[in-house]
PDB file of C-alpha atoms and ligand atoms in Angstrom:
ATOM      1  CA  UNK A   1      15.385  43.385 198.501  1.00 89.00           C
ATOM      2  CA  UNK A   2      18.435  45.047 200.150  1.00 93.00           C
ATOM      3  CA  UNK A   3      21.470  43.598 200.147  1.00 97.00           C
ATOM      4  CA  UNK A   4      24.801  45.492 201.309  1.00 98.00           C
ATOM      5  CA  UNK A   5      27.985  45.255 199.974  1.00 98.00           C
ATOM      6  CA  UNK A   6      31.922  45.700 200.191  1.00 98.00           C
ATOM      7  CA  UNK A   7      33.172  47.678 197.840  1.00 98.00           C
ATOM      8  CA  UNK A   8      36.606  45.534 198.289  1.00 98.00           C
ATOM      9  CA  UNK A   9      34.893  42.491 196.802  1.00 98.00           C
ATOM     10  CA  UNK A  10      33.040  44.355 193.731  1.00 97.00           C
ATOM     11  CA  UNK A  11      34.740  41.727 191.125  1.00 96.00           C
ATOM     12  CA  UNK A  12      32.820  39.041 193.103  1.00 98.00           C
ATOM     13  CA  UNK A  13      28.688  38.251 193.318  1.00 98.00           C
ATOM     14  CA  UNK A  14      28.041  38.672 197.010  1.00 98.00           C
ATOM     15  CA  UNK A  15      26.123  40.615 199.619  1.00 98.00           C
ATOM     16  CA  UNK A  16      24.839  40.442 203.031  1.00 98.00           C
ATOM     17  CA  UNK A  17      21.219  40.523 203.335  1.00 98.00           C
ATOM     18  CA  UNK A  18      18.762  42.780 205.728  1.00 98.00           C
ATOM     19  CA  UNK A  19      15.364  41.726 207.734  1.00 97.00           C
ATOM     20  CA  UNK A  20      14.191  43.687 204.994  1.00 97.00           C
ATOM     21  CA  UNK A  21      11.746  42.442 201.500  1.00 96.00           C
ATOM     22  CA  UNK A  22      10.898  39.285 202.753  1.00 97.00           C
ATOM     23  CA  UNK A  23       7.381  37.173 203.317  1.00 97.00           C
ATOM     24  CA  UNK A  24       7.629  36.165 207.455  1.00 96.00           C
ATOM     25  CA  UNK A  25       5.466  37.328 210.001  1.00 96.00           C
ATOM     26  CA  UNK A  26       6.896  38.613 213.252  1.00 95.00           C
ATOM     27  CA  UNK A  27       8.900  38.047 215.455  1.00 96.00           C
ATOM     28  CA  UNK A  28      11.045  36.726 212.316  1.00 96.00           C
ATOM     29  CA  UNK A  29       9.972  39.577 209.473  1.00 96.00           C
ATOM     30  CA  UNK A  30      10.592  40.040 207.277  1.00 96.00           C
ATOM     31  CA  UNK A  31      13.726  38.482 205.374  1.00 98.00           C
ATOM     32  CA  UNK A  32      14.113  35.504 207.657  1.00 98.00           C
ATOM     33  CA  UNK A  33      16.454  32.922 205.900  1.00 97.00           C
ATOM     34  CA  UNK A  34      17.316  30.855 208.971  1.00 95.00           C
ATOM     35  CA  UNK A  35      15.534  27.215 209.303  1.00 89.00           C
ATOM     36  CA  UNK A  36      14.753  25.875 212.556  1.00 87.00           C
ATOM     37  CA  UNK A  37      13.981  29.294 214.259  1.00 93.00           C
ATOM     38  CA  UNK A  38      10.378  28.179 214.466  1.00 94.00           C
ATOM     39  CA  UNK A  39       9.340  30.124 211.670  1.00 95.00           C
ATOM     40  CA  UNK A  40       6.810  28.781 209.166  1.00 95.00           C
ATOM     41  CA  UNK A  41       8.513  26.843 206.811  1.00 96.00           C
ATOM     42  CA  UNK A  42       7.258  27.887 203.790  1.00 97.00           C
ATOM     43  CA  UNK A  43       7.801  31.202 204.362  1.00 97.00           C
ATOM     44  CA  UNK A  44      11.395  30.891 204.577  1.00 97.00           C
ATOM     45  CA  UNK A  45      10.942  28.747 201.091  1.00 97.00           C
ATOM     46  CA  UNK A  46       9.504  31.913 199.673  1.00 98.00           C
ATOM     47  CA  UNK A  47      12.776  34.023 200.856  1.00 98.00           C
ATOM     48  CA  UNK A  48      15.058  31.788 199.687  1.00 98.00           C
ATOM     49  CA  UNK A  49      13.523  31.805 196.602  1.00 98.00           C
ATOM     50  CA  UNK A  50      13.171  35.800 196.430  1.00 98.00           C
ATOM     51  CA  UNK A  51      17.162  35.678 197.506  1.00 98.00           C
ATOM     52  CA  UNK A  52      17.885  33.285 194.383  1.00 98.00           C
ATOM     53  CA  UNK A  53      16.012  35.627 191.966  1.00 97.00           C
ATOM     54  CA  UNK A  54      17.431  38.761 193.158  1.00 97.00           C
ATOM     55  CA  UNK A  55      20.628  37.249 192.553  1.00 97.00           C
ATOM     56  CA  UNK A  56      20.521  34.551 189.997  1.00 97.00           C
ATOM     57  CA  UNK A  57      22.851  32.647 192.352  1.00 97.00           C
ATOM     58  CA  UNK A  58      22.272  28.830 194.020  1.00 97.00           C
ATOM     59  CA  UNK A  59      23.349  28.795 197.128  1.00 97.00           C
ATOM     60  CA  UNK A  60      25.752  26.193 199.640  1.00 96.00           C
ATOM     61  CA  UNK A  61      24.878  26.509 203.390  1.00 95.00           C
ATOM     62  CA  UNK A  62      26.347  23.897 205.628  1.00 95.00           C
ATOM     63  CA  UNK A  63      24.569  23.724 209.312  1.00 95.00           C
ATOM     64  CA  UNK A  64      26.634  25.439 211.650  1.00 96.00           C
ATOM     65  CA  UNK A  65      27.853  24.492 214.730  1.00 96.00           C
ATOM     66  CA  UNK A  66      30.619  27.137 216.407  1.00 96.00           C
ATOM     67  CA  UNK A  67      33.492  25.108 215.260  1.00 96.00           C
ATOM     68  CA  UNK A  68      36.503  25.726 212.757  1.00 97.00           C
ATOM     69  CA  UNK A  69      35.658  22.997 210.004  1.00 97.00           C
ATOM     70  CA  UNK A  70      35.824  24.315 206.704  1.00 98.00           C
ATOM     71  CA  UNK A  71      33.800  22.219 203.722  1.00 97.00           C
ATOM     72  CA  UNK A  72      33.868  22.480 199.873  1.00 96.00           C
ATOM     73  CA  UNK A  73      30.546  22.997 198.492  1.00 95.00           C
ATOM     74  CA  UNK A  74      29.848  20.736 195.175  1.00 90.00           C
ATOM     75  CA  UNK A  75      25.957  21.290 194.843  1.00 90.00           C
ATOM     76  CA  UNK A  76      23.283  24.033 195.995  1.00 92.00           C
ATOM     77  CA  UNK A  77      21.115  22.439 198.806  1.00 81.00           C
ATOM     78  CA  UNK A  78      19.913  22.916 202.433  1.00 81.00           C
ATOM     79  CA  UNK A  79      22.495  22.713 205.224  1.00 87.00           C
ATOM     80  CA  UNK A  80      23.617  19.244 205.647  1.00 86.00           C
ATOM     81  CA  UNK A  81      27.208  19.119 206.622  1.00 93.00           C
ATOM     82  CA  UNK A  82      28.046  20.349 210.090  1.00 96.00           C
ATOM     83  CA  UNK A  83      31.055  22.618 209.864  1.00 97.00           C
ATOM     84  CA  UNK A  84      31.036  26.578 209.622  1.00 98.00           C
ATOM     85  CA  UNK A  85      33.212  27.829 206.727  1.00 98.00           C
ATOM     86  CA  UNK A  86      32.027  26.881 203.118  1.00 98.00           C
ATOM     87  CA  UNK A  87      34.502  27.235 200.105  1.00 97.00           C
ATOM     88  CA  UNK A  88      32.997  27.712 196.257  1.00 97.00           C
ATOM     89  CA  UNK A  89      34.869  27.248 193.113  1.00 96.00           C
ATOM     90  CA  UNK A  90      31.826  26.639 191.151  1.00 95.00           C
ATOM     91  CA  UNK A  91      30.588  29.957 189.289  1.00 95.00           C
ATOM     92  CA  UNK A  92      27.023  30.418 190.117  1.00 96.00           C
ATOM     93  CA  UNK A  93      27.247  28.580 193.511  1.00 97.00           C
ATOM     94  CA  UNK A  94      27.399  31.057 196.068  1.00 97.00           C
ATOM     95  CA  UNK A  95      29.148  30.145 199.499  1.00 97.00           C
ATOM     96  CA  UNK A  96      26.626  31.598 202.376  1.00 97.00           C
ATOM     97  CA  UNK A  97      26.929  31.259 206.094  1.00 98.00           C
ATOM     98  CA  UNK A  98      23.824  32.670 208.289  1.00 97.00           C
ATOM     99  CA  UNK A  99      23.948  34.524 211.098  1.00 98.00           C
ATOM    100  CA  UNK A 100      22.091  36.750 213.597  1.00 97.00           C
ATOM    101  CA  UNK A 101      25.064  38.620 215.652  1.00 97.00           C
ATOM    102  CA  UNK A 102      28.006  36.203 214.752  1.00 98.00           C
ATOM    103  CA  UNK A 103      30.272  37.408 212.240  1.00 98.00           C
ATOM    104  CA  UNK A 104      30.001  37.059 208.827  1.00 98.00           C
ATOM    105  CA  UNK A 105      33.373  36.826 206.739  1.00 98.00           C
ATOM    106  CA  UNK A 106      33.568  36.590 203.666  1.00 99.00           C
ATOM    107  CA  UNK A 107      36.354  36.314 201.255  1.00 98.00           C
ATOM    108  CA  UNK A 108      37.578  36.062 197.587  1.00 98.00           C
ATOM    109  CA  UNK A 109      40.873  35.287 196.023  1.00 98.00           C
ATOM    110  CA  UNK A 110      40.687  37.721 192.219  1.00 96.00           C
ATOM    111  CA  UNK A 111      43.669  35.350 190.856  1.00 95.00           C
ATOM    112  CA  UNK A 112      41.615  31.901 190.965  1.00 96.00           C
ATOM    113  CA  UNK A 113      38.520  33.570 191.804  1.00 97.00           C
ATOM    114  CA  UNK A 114      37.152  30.824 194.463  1.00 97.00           C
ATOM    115  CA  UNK A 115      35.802  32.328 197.576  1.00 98.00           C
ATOM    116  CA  UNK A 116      35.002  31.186 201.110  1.00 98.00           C
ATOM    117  CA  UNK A 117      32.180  32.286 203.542  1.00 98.00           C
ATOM    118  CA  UNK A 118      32.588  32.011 207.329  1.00 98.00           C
ATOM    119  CA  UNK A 119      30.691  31.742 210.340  1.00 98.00           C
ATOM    120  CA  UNK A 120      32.396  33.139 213.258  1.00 98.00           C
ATOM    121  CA  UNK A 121      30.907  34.040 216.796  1.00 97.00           C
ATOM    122  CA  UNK A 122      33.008  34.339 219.933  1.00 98.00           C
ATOM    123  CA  UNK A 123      33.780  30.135 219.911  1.00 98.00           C
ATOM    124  CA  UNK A 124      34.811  30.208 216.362  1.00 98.00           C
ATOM    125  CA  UNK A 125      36.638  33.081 216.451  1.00 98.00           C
ATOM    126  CA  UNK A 126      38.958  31.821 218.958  1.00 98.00           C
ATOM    127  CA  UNK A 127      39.094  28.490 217.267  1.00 98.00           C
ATOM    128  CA  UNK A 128      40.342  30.776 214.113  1.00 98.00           C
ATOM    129  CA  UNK A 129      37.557  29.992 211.534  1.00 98.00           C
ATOM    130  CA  UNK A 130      39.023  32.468 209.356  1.00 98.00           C
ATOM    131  CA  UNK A 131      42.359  31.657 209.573  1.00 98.00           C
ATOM    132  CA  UNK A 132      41.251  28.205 208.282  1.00 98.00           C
ATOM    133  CA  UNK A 133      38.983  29.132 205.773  1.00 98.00           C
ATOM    134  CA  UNK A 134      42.044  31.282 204.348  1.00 98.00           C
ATOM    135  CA  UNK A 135      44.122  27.821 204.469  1.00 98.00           C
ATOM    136  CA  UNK A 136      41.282  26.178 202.466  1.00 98.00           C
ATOM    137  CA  UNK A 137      41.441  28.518 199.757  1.00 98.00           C
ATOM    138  CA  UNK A 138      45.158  27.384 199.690  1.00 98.00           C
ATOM    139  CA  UNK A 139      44.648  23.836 199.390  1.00 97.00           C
ATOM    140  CA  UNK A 140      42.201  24.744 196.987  1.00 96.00           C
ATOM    141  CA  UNK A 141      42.214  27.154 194.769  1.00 97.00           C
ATOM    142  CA  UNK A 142      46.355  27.475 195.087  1.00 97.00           C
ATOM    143  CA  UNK A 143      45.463  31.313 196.593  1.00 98.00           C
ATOM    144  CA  UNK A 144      47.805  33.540 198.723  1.00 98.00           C
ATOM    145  CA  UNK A 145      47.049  35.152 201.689  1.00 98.00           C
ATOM    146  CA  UNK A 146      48.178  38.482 200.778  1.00 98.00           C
ATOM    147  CA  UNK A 147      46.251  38.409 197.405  1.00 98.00           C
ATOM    148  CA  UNK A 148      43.276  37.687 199.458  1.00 98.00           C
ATOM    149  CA  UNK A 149      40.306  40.203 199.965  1.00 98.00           C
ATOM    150  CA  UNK A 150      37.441  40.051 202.859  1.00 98.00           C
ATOM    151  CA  UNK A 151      35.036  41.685 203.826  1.00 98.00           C
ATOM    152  CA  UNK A 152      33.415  41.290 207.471  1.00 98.00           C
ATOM    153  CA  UNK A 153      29.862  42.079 207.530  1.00 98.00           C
ATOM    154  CA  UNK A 154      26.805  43.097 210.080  1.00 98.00           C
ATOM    155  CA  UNK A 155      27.546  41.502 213.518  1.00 98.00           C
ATOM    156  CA  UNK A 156      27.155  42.361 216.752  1.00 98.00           C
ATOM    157  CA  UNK A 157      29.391  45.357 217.907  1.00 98.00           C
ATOM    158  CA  UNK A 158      31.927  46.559 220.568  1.00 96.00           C
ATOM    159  CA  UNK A 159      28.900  49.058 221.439  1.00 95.00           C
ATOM    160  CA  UNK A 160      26.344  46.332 222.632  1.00 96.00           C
ATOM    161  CA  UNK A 161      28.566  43.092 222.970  1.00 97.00           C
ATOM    162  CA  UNK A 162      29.190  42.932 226.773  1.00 95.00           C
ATOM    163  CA  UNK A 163      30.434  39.461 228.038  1.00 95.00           C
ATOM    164  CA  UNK A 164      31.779  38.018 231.374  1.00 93.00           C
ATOM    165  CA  UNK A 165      34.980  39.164 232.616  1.00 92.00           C
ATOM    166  CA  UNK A 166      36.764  35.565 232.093  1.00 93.00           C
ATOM    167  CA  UNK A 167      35.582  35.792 228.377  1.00 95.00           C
ATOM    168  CA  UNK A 168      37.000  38.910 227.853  1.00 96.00           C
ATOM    169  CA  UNK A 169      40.810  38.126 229.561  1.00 95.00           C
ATOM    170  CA  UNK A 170      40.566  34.889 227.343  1.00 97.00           C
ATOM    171  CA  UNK A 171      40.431  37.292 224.256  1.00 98.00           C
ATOM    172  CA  UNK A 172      42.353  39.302 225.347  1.00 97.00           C
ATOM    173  CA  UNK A 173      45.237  36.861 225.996  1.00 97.00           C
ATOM    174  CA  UNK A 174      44.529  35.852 222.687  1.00 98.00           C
ATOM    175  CA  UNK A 175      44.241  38.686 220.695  1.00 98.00           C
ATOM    176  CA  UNK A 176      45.481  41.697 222.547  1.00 97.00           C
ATOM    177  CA  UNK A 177      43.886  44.086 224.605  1.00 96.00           C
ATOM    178  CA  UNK A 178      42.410  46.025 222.063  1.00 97.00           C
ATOM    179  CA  UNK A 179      39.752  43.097 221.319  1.00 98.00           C
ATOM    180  CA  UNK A 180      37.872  43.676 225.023  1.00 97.00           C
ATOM    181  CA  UNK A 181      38.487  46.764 226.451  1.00 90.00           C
ATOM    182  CA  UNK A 182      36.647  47.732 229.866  1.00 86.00           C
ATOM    183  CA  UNK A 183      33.890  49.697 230.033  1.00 81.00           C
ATOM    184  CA  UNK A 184      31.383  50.510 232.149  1.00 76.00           C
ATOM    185  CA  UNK A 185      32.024  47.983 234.846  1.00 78.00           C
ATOM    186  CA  UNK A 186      31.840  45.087 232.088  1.00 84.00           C
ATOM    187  CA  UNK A 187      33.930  44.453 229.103  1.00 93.00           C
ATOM    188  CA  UNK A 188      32.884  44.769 225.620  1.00 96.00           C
ATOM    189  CA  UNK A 189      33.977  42.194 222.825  1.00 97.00           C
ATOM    190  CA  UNK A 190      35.068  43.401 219.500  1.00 98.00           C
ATOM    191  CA  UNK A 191      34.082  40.344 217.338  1.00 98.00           C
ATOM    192  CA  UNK A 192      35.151  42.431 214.278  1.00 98.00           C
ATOM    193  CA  UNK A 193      38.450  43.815 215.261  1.00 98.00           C
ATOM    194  CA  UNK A 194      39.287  40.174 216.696  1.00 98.00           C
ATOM    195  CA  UNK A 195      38.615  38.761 213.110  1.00 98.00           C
ATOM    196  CA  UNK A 196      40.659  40.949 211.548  1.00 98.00           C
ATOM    197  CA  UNK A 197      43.434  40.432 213.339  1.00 98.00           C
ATOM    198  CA  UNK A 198      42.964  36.622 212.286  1.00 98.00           C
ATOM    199  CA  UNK A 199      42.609  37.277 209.172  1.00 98.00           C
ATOM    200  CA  UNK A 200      45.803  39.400 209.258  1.00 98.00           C
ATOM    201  CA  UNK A 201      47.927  36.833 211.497  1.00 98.00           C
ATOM    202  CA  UNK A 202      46.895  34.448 208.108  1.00 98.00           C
ATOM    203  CA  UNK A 203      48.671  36.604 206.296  1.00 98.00           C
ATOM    204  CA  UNK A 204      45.911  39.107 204.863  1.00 98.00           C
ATOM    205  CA  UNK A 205      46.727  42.832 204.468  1.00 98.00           C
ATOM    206  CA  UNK A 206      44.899  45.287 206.467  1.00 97.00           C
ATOM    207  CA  UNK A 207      44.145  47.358 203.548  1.00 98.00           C
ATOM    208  CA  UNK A 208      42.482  44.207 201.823  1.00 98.00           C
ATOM    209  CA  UNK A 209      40.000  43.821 204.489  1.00 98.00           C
ATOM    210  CA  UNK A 210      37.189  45.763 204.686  1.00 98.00           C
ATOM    211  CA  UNK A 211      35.130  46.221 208.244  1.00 98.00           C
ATOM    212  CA  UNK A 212      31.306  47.022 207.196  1.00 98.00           C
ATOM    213  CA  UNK A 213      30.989  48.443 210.746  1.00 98.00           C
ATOM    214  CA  UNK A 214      26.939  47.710 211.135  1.00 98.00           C
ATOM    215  CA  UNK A 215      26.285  46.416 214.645  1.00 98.00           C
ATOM    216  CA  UNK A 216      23.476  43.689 214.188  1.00 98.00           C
ATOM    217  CA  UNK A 217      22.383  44.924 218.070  1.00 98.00           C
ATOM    218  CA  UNK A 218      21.706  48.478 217.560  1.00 97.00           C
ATOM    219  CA  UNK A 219      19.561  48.501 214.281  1.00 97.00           C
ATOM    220  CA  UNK A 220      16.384  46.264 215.054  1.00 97.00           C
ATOM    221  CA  UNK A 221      15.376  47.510 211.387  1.00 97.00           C
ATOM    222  CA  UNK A 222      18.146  46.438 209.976  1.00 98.00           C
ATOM    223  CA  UNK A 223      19.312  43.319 211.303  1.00 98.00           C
ATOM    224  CA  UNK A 224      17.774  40.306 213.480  1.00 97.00           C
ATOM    225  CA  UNK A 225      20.048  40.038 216.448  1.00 97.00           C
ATOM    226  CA  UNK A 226      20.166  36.924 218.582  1.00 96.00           C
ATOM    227  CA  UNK A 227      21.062  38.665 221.710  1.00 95.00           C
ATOM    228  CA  UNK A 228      18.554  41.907 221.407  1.00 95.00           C
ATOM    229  CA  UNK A 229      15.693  39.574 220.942  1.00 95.00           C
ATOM    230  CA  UNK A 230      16.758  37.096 223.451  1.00 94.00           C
ATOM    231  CA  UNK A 231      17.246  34.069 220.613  1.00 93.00           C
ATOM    232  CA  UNK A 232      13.235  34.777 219.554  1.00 93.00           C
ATOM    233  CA  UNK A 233      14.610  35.980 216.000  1.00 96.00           C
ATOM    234  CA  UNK A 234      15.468  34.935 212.159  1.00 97.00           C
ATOM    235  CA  UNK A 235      18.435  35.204 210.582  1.00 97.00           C
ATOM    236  CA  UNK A 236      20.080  37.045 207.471  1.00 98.00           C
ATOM    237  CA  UNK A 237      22.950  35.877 205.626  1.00 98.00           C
ATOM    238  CA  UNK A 238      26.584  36.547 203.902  1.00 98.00           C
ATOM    239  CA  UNK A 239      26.804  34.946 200.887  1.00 98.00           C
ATOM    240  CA  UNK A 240      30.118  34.917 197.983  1.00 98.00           C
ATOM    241  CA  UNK A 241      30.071  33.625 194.826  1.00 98.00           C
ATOM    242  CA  UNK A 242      33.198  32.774 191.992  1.00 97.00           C
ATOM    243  CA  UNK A 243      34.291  35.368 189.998  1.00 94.00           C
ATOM    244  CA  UNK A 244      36.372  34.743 186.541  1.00 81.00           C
ATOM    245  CA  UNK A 245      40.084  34.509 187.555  1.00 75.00           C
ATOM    246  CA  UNK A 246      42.205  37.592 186.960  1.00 62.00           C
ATOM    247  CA  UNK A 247      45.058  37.492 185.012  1.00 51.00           C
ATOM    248  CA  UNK A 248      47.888  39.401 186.475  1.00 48.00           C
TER     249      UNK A 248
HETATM  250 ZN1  LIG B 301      25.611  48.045 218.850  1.00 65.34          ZN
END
């Protein structure tokens, strides 16, 4: 199984995973992790469980809807709770958000070592996801912004993301120009530079963040994409576990 990963967050178990080293049959092969995308389900059973070996982490999904609620995860278990950031203070219990073009953020805090994993796609990145998932840690885990570390993973990129005009001056309103930028008679959306500038308005350091730069869109090897495949697809996942506190 490959599973990337920032070199920002080495202190904590995580990864994103690929399409790649899994059991599904197409349209969803191979490494689909995502329920209700009509795959079999015990197929996805059998990736799961290849995910949990390869890692020797459980893992806390929560069934996401494009919003900004962010849950604490107590147990391991399918995705129950609707909301679309997951905290973990448990060692062993991995936070994990799934996604097939949305953005995957994840992030640790190396004094308390409790993490959070977000979903964030064009809704919940304007709702600030992020920027609430860094508040949770807070409330928490007692964690800083500026000690904070993320990493955004494989999403859909500024290359392939085009979206309406009225989108795009909503962004960037929000966000600044820089997060849709005309071109080619459309606008493209920056998902990952608009996340990090939430994550920095929260009070993270740009140096502390870490943009994996793989668009989702252009690597049908790599990545399912939601968009490419016109929703026909599976999805991969982010996931973050606890890492012993530091003590400095
Ligand atoms: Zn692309």
């Amino acid at each position: 199984m490959e599973l990337l990963s920032s070199a920002l967050l080495a202190a904590f178990p995580h990864g994103f995973t690929t399409r790649r080293g899994g059991t599904s049959g197409a349209p969803w092969e191979s490494l689909n992790l995502g329920g209700a995308v009509g795959d079999a389900e015990p197929a996805v059973e059998a990736n799961w469980r290849a995910l949990r070996e390869a890692t020797g982490l459980e893992f806390a999904r929560v069934r996401q809807v494009h919003g900004d609620r962010v849950v604490v995860a107590r147990e391991p278990g399918p995705p129950l709770e609707e909301a679309d950031a997951v905290v973990s203070v448990r060692p062993g219990l991995a936070a994990c958000v799934a996604v097939a073009d949305c953005v995957p953020v994840l992030i640790g805090d190396p004094r308390s070592g409790a993490v959070v994993a977000v979903h964030a796609g064009w809704r919940g990145t304007l709702a600030r996801v992020a920027a609430r998932a860094v508040a949770a840690l807070g409330r928490e885990a007692g964690a800083q912004p500026g000690d904070l570390l993320a990493a955004i993973g494989p999403a859909i990129g500024p290359c392939c993301y085009e979206v309406s005009p009225d989108l795009a001056q909503v962004f960037r309103a929000d966000l600044g120009a820089r997060v849709a930028e005309p071109r080619g008679g459309g606008s493209r959306l920056d998902l990952w530079l608009a996340n990090e500038i939430v994550l920095r308005q929260a009070g993270l350091c740009r140096e502390r963040i870490e943009v994996l730069g793989r668009c989702t869109a252009c690597e049908p090897d790599a990545f399912f994409s939601h968009r490419r495949e016109r929703g026909r697809t599976g999805r991969q996942v982010g996931f973050i576990a606890p890492s012993p506190p530091c003590v400095s």
